[in-house]
Amino acid sequence: DVGAHYGFFSILAGLSNPDLQIHAIEPLQENHRVLHRNLERNGLASVVCHEAAASNRTERATLCKSRASDASGFYPHPAAPPLAETAVQTFELAALLEHRAGAPTLIKIDTNGHEIPVLEGLADALSGNEDATLIVGISPQMQRRAGHEPADLLQQLERMGLASFLIQETGPRLVRVDSSRDGVSLIPEDETSNLYCRPRDTSLSICFMAHSHALAGAERAMADL
């Protein structure tokens, strides 16, 4: 859980399956204290908490504390101006996976524009893992504040052998996207969306041809199947 904030997703996963090995990564000290307390109150003391930031190298780096606790990051957030700066430790996610090669792995990344360095620090560890799933936040505004374009993030995922699907919350449904102009145009410009990413070789596309334009019983049954 990269960018765990107060631990909502770590708690959701831990309560759903107590056998999971969960790592919650949150660099901001104030958020980390709340995260740790929330995990304890939910009986999830086994969740490993890291007061650090995932990146593509191990070093001390400067983090912007934002007016909104969930908008802090390495780049100023347009909706919540920074209040102060603080030094944090960074590390590569590959270090958490070196003894779990090929194991079923789910990684959620929400780092307010810092997603590309996080992925760079993870790429080698996921090579050849056919049961890896990533949920990656993408905000065009924050990517540009980090010096990237949204297509750059999609290209990084493609270099890692991953197929990306935009999660459209109103459906909900998944729409395949890529780094082409048409693919990037599907991503909302003024909000943070989420990408569901799977190894390209194991992701499947299906073309469904129905005999009518209606969505009645037969069509619904076929779609469910």
PDB file of C-alpha atoms in Angstrom:
ATOM      1  CA  ASP A   1       0.000   0.000   0.000  1.00  0.00           C
ATOM      2  CA  VAL A   2       2.193   2.811  -1.346  1.00  0.00           C
ATOM      3  CA  GLY A   3       0.955   6.141  -0.082  1.00  0.00           C
ATOM      4  CA  ALA A   4      -1.079   4.467   2.656  1.00  0.00           C
ATOM      5  CA  HIS A   5      -2.180   7.745   4.310  1.00  0.00           C
ATOM      6  CA  TYR A   6      -4.429   6.738   7.245  1.00  0.00           C
ATOM      7  CA  GLY A   7      -4.577   3.080   6.167  1.00  0.00           C
ATOM      8  CA  PHE A   8      -8.035   2.719   4.572  1.00  0.00           C
ATOM      9  CA  PHE A   9      -6.921   0.223   1.912  1.00  0.00           C
ATOM     10  CA  SER A  10      -4.566  -1.674   4.227  1.00  0.00           C
ATOM     11  CA  ILE A  11      -7.399  -2.087   6.728  1.00  0.00           C
ATOM     12  CA  LEU A  12      -9.859  -3.117   4.012  1.00  0.00           C
ATOM     13  CA  ALA A  13      -7.454  -5.769   2.715  1.00  0.00           C
ATOM     14  CA  GLY A  14      -6.412  -6.990   6.154  1.00  0.00           C
ATOM     15  CA  LEU A  15      -9.962  -7.417   7.444  1.00  0.00           C
ATOM     16  CA  SER A  16     -10.981  -9.202   4.223  1.00  0.00           C
ATOM     17  CA  ASN A  17      -8.110 -11.691   4.415  1.00  0.00           C
ATOM     18  CA  PRO A  18      -6.121 -11.938   7.682  1.00  0.00           C
ATOM     19  CA  ASP A  19      -3.567 -14.220   5.980  1.00  0.00           C
ATOM     20  CA  LEU A  20      -2.277 -11.490   3.672  1.00  0.00           C
ATOM     21  CA  GLN A  21       1.211 -10.105   4.189  1.00  0.00           C
ATOM     22  CA  ILE A  22       0.628  -6.349   4.026  1.00  0.00           C
ATOM     23  CA  HIS A  23       3.150  -3.497   3.858  1.00  0.00           C
ATOM     24  CA  ALA A  24       1.789   0.026   4.424  1.00  0.00           C
ATOM     25  CA  ILE A  25       4.138   2.768   3.215  1.00  0.00           C
ATOM     26  CA  GLU A  26       3.559   6.351   4.383  1.00  0.00           C
ATOM     27  CA  PRO A  27       6.413   8.887   4.649  1.00  0.00           C
ATOM     28  CA  LEU A  28       4.740  11.780   6.509  1.00  0.00           C
ATOM     29  CA  GLN A  29       5.245  11.398  10.249  1.00  0.00           C
ATOM     30  CA  GLU A  30       1.857  12.824  11.260  1.00  0.00           C
ATOM     31  CA  ASN A  31      -0.002  10.525   8.841  1.00  0.00           C
ATOM     32  CA  HIS A  32       2.099   7.566   9.930  1.00  0.00           C
ATOM     33  CA  ARG A  33       1.036   7.996  13.555  1.00  0.00           C
ATOM     34  CA  VAL A  34      -2.653   7.935  12.588  1.00  0.00           C
ATOM     35  CA  LEU A  35      -2.024   4.961  10.276  1.00  0.00           C
ATOM     36  CA  HIS A  36      -0.408   2.970  13.071  1.00  0.00           C
ATOM     37  CA  ARG A  37      -3.218   3.797  15.502  1.00  0.00           C
ATOM     38  CA  ASN A  38      -5.930   2.819  12.985  1.00  0.00           C
ATOM     39  CA  LEU A  39      -4.266  -0.519  12.309  1.00  0.00           C
ATOM     40  CA  GLU A  40      -4.041  -1.279  16.027  1.00  0.00           C
ATOM     41  CA  ARG A  41      -7.700  -0.372  16.606  1.00  0.00           C
ATOM     42  CA  ASN A  42      -8.705  -2.789  13.853  1.00  0.00           C
ATOM     43  CA  GLY A  43      -6.596  -5.616  15.269  1.00  0.00           C
ATOM     44  CA  LEU A  44      -4.116  -5.508  12.384  1.00  0.00           C
ATOM     45  CA  ALA A  45      -0.867  -5.220  14.297  1.00  0.00           C
ATOM     46  CA  SER A  46       0.722  -7.667  11.830  1.00  0.00           C
ATOM     47  CA  VAL A  47       0.656  -5.060   9.034  1.00  0.00           C
ATOM     48  CA  VAL A  48       4.223  -3.840   8.503  1.00  0.00           C
ATOM     49  CA  CYS A  49       4.398  -0.036   8.504  1.00  0.00           C
ATOM     50  CA  HIS A  50       7.205   1.864   6.779  1.00  0.00           C
ATOM     51  CA  GLU A  51       7.731   5.539   7.638  1.00  0.00           C
ATOM     52  CA  ALA A  52       9.411   6.171   4.298  1.00  0.00           C
ATOM     53  CA  ALA A  53       8.668   7.003   0.666  1.00  0.00           C
ATOM     54  CA  ALA A  54       8.966   4.557  -2.223  1.00  0.00           C
ATOM     55  CA  SER A  55      11.132   5.845  -5.064  1.00  0.00           C
ATOM     56  CA  ASN A  56      13.869   4.777  -7.512  1.00  0.00           C
ATOM     57  CA  ARG A  57      16.800   5.212  -5.112  1.00  0.00           C
ATOM     58  CA  THR A  58      17.690   5.185  -1.427  1.00  0.00           C
ATOM     59  CA  GLU A  59      18.357   8.683  -0.109  1.00  0.00           C
ATOM     60  CA  ARG A  60      17.030  11.536   1.996  1.00  0.00           C
ATOM     61  CA  ALA A  61      14.555  13.680   0.056  1.00  0.00           C
ATOM     62  CA  THR A  62      12.362  16.713   0.667  1.00  0.00           C
ATOM     63  CA  LEU A  63       8.607  16.199   0.990  1.00  0.00           C
ATOM     64  CA  CYS A  64       5.991  18.977   0.858  1.00  0.00           C
ATOM     65  CA  LYS A  65       3.536  18.924   3.765  1.00  0.00           C
ATOM     66  CA  SER A  66       0.200  19.953   2.329  1.00  0.00           C
ATOM     67  CA  ARG A  67      -2.759  21.756   3.875  1.00  0.00           C
ATOM     68  CA  ALA A  68      -4.695  18.526   3.205  1.00  0.00           C
ATOM     69  CA  SER A  69      -3.004  15.483   4.732  1.00  0.00           C
ATOM     70  CA  ASP A  70      -3.727  13.259   1.724  1.00  0.00           C
ATOM     71  CA  ALA A  71      -2.271  15.796  -0.742  1.00  0.00           C
ATOM     72  CA  SER A  72       1.282  15.840   0.631  1.00  0.00           C
ATOM     73  CA  GLY A  73       4.035  14.694  -1.695  1.00  0.00           C
ATOM     74  CA  PHE A  74       7.236  15.597  -3.480  1.00  0.00           C
ATOM     75  CA  TYR A  75       5.467  18.235  -5.592  1.00  0.00           C
ATOM     76  CA  PRO A  76       3.097  21.047  -4.519  1.00  0.00           C
ATOM     77  CA  HIS A  77      -0.541  20.064  -4.948  1.00  0.00           C
ATOM     78  CA  PRO A  78      -2.667  22.644  -6.841  1.00  0.00           C
ATOM     79  CA  ALA A  79      -5.711  22.054  -4.625  1.00  0.00           C
ATOM     80  CA  ALA A  80      -3.885  22.182  -1.279  1.00  0.00           C
ATOM     81  CA  PRO A  81      -0.823  24.469  -1.057  1.00  0.00           C
ATOM     82  CA  PRO A  82       2.177  23.238   0.948  1.00  0.00           C
ATOM     83  CA  LEU A  83       2.581  24.444   4.530  1.00  0.00           C
ATOM     84  CA  ALA A  84       6.141  23.282   5.118  1.00  0.00           C
ATOM     85  CA  GLU A  85       8.876  20.956   3.928  1.00  0.00           C
ATOM     86  CA  THR A  86      10.258  17.930   5.720  1.00  0.00           C
ATOM     87  CA  ALA A  87      13.044  15.421   5.052  1.00  0.00           C
ATOM     88  CA  VAL A  88      12.015  11.800   4.478  1.00  0.00           C
ATOM     89  CA  GLN A  89      13.820   8.560   3.714  1.00  0.00           C
ATOM     90  CA  THR A  90      13.248   6.927   0.329  1.00  0.00           C
ATOM     91  CA  PHE A  91      13.774   3.309  -0.726  1.00  0.00           C
ATOM     92  CA  GLU A  92      13.065   0.976  -3.662  1.00  0.00           C
ATOM     93  CA  LEU A  93      10.048  -1.316  -3.480  1.00  0.00           C
ATOM     94  CA  ALA A  94      12.121  -4.132  -4.971  1.00  0.00           C
ATOM     95  CA  ALA A  95      13.651  -4.564  -1.511  1.00  0.00           C
ATOM     96  CA  LEU A  96      10.293  -5.820  -0.191  1.00  0.00           C
ATOM     97  CA  LEU A  97       9.900  -8.381  -2.969  1.00  0.00           C
ATOM     98  CA  GLU A  98      13.379  -9.876  -3.287  1.00  0.00           C
ATOM     99  CA  HIS A  99      12.412 -13.044  -1.364  1.00  0.00           C
ATOM    100  CA  ARG A 100       8.924 -13.327  -2.906  1.00  0.00           C
ATOM    101  CA  ALA A 101       9.712 -13.765  -6.593  1.00  0.00           C
ATOM    102  CA  GLY A 102       6.600 -14.843  -8.501  1.00  0.00           C
ATOM    103  CA  ALA A 103       4.303 -14.680  -5.473  1.00  0.00           C
ATOM    104  CA  PRO A 104       0.795 -13.254  -6.027  1.00  0.00           C
ATOM    105  CA  THR A 105       1.270  -9.530  -5.500  1.00  0.00           C
ATOM    106  CA  LEU A 106      -1.065  -6.532  -5.422  1.00  0.00           C
ATOM    107  CA  ILE A 107       0.486  -3.073  -5.265  1.00  0.00           C
ATOM    108  CA  LYS A 108      -1.558   0.110  -4.912  1.00  0.00           C
ATOM    109  CA  ILE A 109       0.381   3.302  -5.730  1.00  0.00           C
ATOM    110  CA  ASP A 110      -0.994   6.743  -4.857  1.00  0.00           C
ATOM    111  CA  THR A 111       1.889   9.202  -4.617  1.00  0.00           C
ATOM    112  CA  ASN A 112       0.633  12.492  -6.079  1.00  0.00           C
ATOM    113  CA  GLY A 113       2.817  12.608  -9.181  1.00  0.00           C
ATOM    114  CA  HIS A 114       5.728  10.450  -7.969  1.00  0.00           C
ATOM    115  CA  GLU A 115       4.422   7.260  -9.589  1.00  0.00           C
ATOM    116  CA  ILE A 116       7.139   6.942 -12.270  1.00  0.00           C
ATOM    117  CA  PRO A 117      10.067   6.813  -9.779  1.00  0.00           C
ATOM    118  CA  VAL A 118       8.088   4.333  -7.657  1.00  0.00           C
ATOM    119  CA  LEU A 119       7.623   2.090 -10.695  1.00  0.00           C
ATOM    120  CA  GLU A 120      11.293   2.433 -11.674  1.00  0.00           C
ATOM    121  CA  GLY A 121      12.261   1.147  -8.235  1.00  0.00           C
ATOM    122  CA  LEU A 122       9.937  -1.811  -8.688  1.00  0.00           C
ATOM    123  CA  ALA A 123      10.418  -2.844 -12.318  1.00  0.00           C
ATOM    124  CA  ASP A 124      13.108  -5.521 -11.941  1.00  0.00           C
ATOM    125  CA  ALA A 125      11.314  -7.193  -9.024  1.00  0.00           C
ATOM    126  CA  LEU A 126       8.152  -7.750 -11.089  1.00  0.00           C
ATOM    127  CA  SER A 127       9.922  -9.120 -14.146  1.00  0.00           C
ATOM    128  CA  GLY A 128       8.397 -12.500 -14.987  1.00  0.00           C
ATOM    129  CA  ASN A 129       5.715 -12.349 -12.289  1.00  0.00           C
ATOM    130  CA  GLU A 130       2.514 -13.425 -14.053  1.00  0.00           C
ATOM    131  CA  ASP A 131       0.383 -12.860 -10.949  1.00  0.00           C
ATOM    132  CA  ALA A 132       1.158  -9.194 -10.293  1.00  0.00           C
ATOM    133  CA  THR A 133      -1.579  -6.569 -10.190  1.00  0.00           C
ATOM    134  CA  LEU A 134      -0.995  -2.840  -9.855  1.00  0.00           C
ATOM    135  CA  ILE A 135      -3.528  -0.118  -9.088  1.00  0.00           C
ATOM    136  CA  VAL A 136      -1.841   3.151 -10.009  1.00  0.00           C
ATOM    137  CA  GLY A 137      -3.209   6.641  -9.448  1.00  0.00           C
ATOM    138  CA  ILE A 138      -2.821   9.019 -12.385  1.00  0.00           C
ATOM    139  CA  SER A 139      -3.373  12.779 -12.231  1.00  0.00           C
ATOM    140  CA  PRO A 140      -2.340  14.674 -15.384  1.00  0.00           C
ATOM    141  CA  GLN A 141      -1.869  17.840 -13.309  1.00  0.00           C
ATOM    142  CA  MET A 142       0.443  16.166 -10.811  1.00  0.00           C
ATOM    143  CA  GLN A 143       2.388  14.346 -13.537  1.00  0.00           C
ATOM    144  CA  ARG A 144       3.157  17.715 -15.123  1.00  0.00           C
ATOM    145  CA  ARG A 145       4.191  19.180 -11.764  1.00  0.00           C
ATOM    146  CA  ALA A 146       6.663  16.312 -11.555  1.00  0.00           C
ATOM    147  CA  GLY A 147       8.017  17.188 -15.019  1.00  0.00           C
ATOM    148  CA  HIS A 148       6.216  14.416 -16.901  1.00  0.00           C
ATOM    149  CA  GLU A 149       3.258  13.984 -19.212  1.00  0.00           C
ATOM    150  CA  PRO A 150       0.509  11.410 -18.541  1.00  0.00           C
ATOM    151  CA  ALA A 151       1.826   9.438 -21.524  1.00  0.00           C
ATOM    152  CA  ASP A 152       5.171   9.062 -19.726  1.00  0.00           C
ATOM    153  CA  LEU A 153       3.520   7.136 -16.901  1.00  0.00           C
ATOM    154  CA  LEU A 154       1.721   4.878 -19.371  1.00  0.00           C
ATOM    155  CA  GLN A 155       4.982   4.302 -21.256  1.00  0.00           C
ATOM    156  CA  GLN A 156       6.690   3.254 -18.009  1.00  0.00           C
ATOM    157  CA  LEU A 157       3.953   0.694 -17.379  1.00  0.00           C
ATOM    158  CA  GLU A 158       4.303  -0.565 -20.957  1.00  0.00           C
ATOM    159  CA  ARG A 159       8.086  -0.944 -20.535  1.00  0.00           C
ATOM    160  CA  MET A 160       7.332  -3.133 -17.529  1.00  0.00           C
ATOM    161  CA  GLY A 161       5.200  -5.404 -19.735  1.00  0.00           C
ATOM    162  CA  LEU A 162       1.903  -4.273 -18.211  1.00  0.00           C
ATOM    163  CA  ALA A 163      -1.435  -3.584 -19.866  1.00  0.00           C
ATOM    164  CA  SER A 164      -3.337  -0.667 -18.317  1.00  0.00           C
ATOM    165  CA  PHE A 165      -7.085  -0.244 -17.900  1.00  0.00           C
ATOM    166  CA  LEU A 166      -8.708   2.991 -16.741  1.00  0.00           C
ATOM    167  CA  ILE A 167     -11.186   2.349 -13.920  1.00  0.00           C
ATOM    168  CA  GLN A 168     -14.279   4.381 -14.751  1.00  0.00           C
ATOM    169  CA  GLU A 169     -15.996   4.680 -11.379  1.00  0.00           C
ATOM    170  CA  THR A 170     -19.423   5.671 -12.725  1.00  0.00           C
ATOM    171  CA  GLY A 171     -19.820   2.365 -14.596  1.00  0.00           C
ATOM    172  CA  PRO A 172     -17.991   0.844 -13.063  1.00  0.00           C
ATOM    173  CA  ARG A 173     -16.041  -0.489 -15.991  1.00  0.00           C
ATOM    174  CA  LEU A 174     -12.500  -0.896 -17.271  1.00  0.00           C
ATOM    175  CA  VAL A 175     -11.338   0.805 -20.466  1.00  0.00           C
ATOM    176  CA  ARG A 176      -7.994  -0.164 -21.951  1.00  0.00           C
ATOM    177  CA  VAL A 177      -5.605   2.779 -22.373  1.00  0.00           C
ATOM    178  CA  ASP A 178      -2.075   3.152 -23.713  1.00  0.00           C
ATOM    179  CA  SER A 179       0.482   5.892 -24.304  1.00  0.00           C
ATOM    180  CA  SER A 180      -0.918   6.834 -27.709  1.00  0.00           C
ATOM    181  CA  ARG A 181      -2.704  10.153 -28.117  1.00  0.00           C
ATOM    182  CA  ASP A 182      -6.069   8.380 -28.293  1.00  0.00           C
ATOM    183  CA  GLY A 183      -5.286   6.370 -25.180  1.00  0.00           C
ATOM    184  CA  VAL A 184      -4.214   9.388 -23.132  1.00  0.00           C
ATOM    185  CA  SER A 185      -7.316  11.329 -24.231  1.00  0.00           C
ATOM    186  CA  LEU A 186      -9.487   8.889 -22.252  1.00  0.00           C
ATOM    187  CA  ILE A 187      -7.916   9.965 -18.949  1.00  0.00           C
ATOM    188  CA  PRO A 188      -9.776  12.844 -17.200  1.00  0.00           C
ATOM    189  CA  GLU A 189      -7.610  15.936 -17.166  1.00  0.00           C
ATOM    190  CA  ASP A 190      -8.719  17.595 -13.925  1.00  0.00           C
ATOM    191  CA  GLU A 191      -8.992  14.697 -11.506  1.00  0.00           C
ATOM    192  CA  THR A 192      -7.100  11.714 -10.173  1.00  0.00           C
ATOM    193  CA  SER A 193      -8.097   8.423 -11.784  1.00  0.00           C
ATOM    194  CA  ASN A 194      -6.899   4.883 -11.184  1.00  0.00           C
ATOM    195  CA  LEU A 195      -5.307   2.432 -13.582  1.00  0.00           C
ATOM    196  CA  TYR A 196      -5.749  -1.322 -13.173  1.00  0.00           C
ATOM    197  CA  CYS A 197      -2.579  -2.951 -14.538  1.00  0.00           C
ATOM    198  CA  ARG A 198      -1.840  -6.593 -15.310  1.00  0.00           C
ATOM    199  CA  PRO A 199       0.956  -8.382 -17.201  1.00  0.00           C
ATOM    200  CA  ARG A 200       0.255  -7.866 -20.892  1.00  0.00           C
ATOM    201  CA  ASP A 201       0.676 -11.570 -21.722  1.00  0.00           C
ATOM    202  CA  THR A 202      -2.031 -12.625 -19.263  1.00  0.00           C
ATOM    203  CA  SER A 203      -4.566  -9.853 -19.897  1.00  0.00           C
ATOM    204  CA  LEU A 204      -7.403 -10.853 -22.177  1.00  0.00           C
ATOM    205  CA  SER A 205      -9.571  -8.777 -24.507  1.00  0.00           C
ATOM    206  CA  ILE A 206     -12.935 -10.140 -25.600  1.00  0.00           C
ATOM    207  CA  CYS A 207     -15.099  -8.923 -28.507  1.00  0.00           C
ATOM    208  CA  PHE A 208     -18.753  -9.647 -27.729  1.00  0.00           C
ATOM    209  CA  MET A 209     -21.171  -9.717 -30.679  1.00  0.00           C
ATOM    210  CA  ALA A 210     -24.886  -9.718 -29.772  1.00  0.00           C
ATOM    211  CA  HIS A 211     -27.755 -10.514 -32.118  1.00  0.00           C
ATOM    212  CA  SER A 212     -29.712  -7.441 -31.058  1.00  0.00           C
ATOM    213  CA  HIS A 213     -29.054  -3.931 -29.810  1.00  0.00           C
ATOM    214  CA  ALA A 214     -31.054  -4.519 -26.613  1.00  0.00           C
ATOM    215  CA  LEU A 215     -29.638  -5.484 -23.224  1.00  0.00           C
ATOM    216  CA  ALA A 216     -32.306  -7.978 -22.212  1.00  0.00           C
ATOM    217  CA  GLY A 217     -32.159 -11.369 -20.490  1.00  0.00           C
ATOM    218  CA  ALA A 218     -30.178 -13.275 -23.120  1.00  0.00           C
ATOM    219  CA  GLU A 219     -27.618 -10.519 -23.566  1.00  0.00           C
ATOM    220  CA  ARG A 220     -27.183 -10.029 -19.833  1.00  0.00           C
ATOM    221  CA  ALA A 221     -26.743 -13.766 -19.290  1.00  0.00           C
ATOM    222  CA  MET A 222     -24.108 -13.933 -22.027  1.00  0.00           C
ATOM    223  CA  ALA A 223     -22.301 -10.871 -20.632  1.00  0.00           C
ATOM    224  CA  ASP A 224     -22.290 -12.403 -17.140  1.00  0.00           C
ATOM    225  CA  LEU A 225     -20.877 -15.636 -18.553  1.00  0.00           C
TER     226      LEU A 225
END
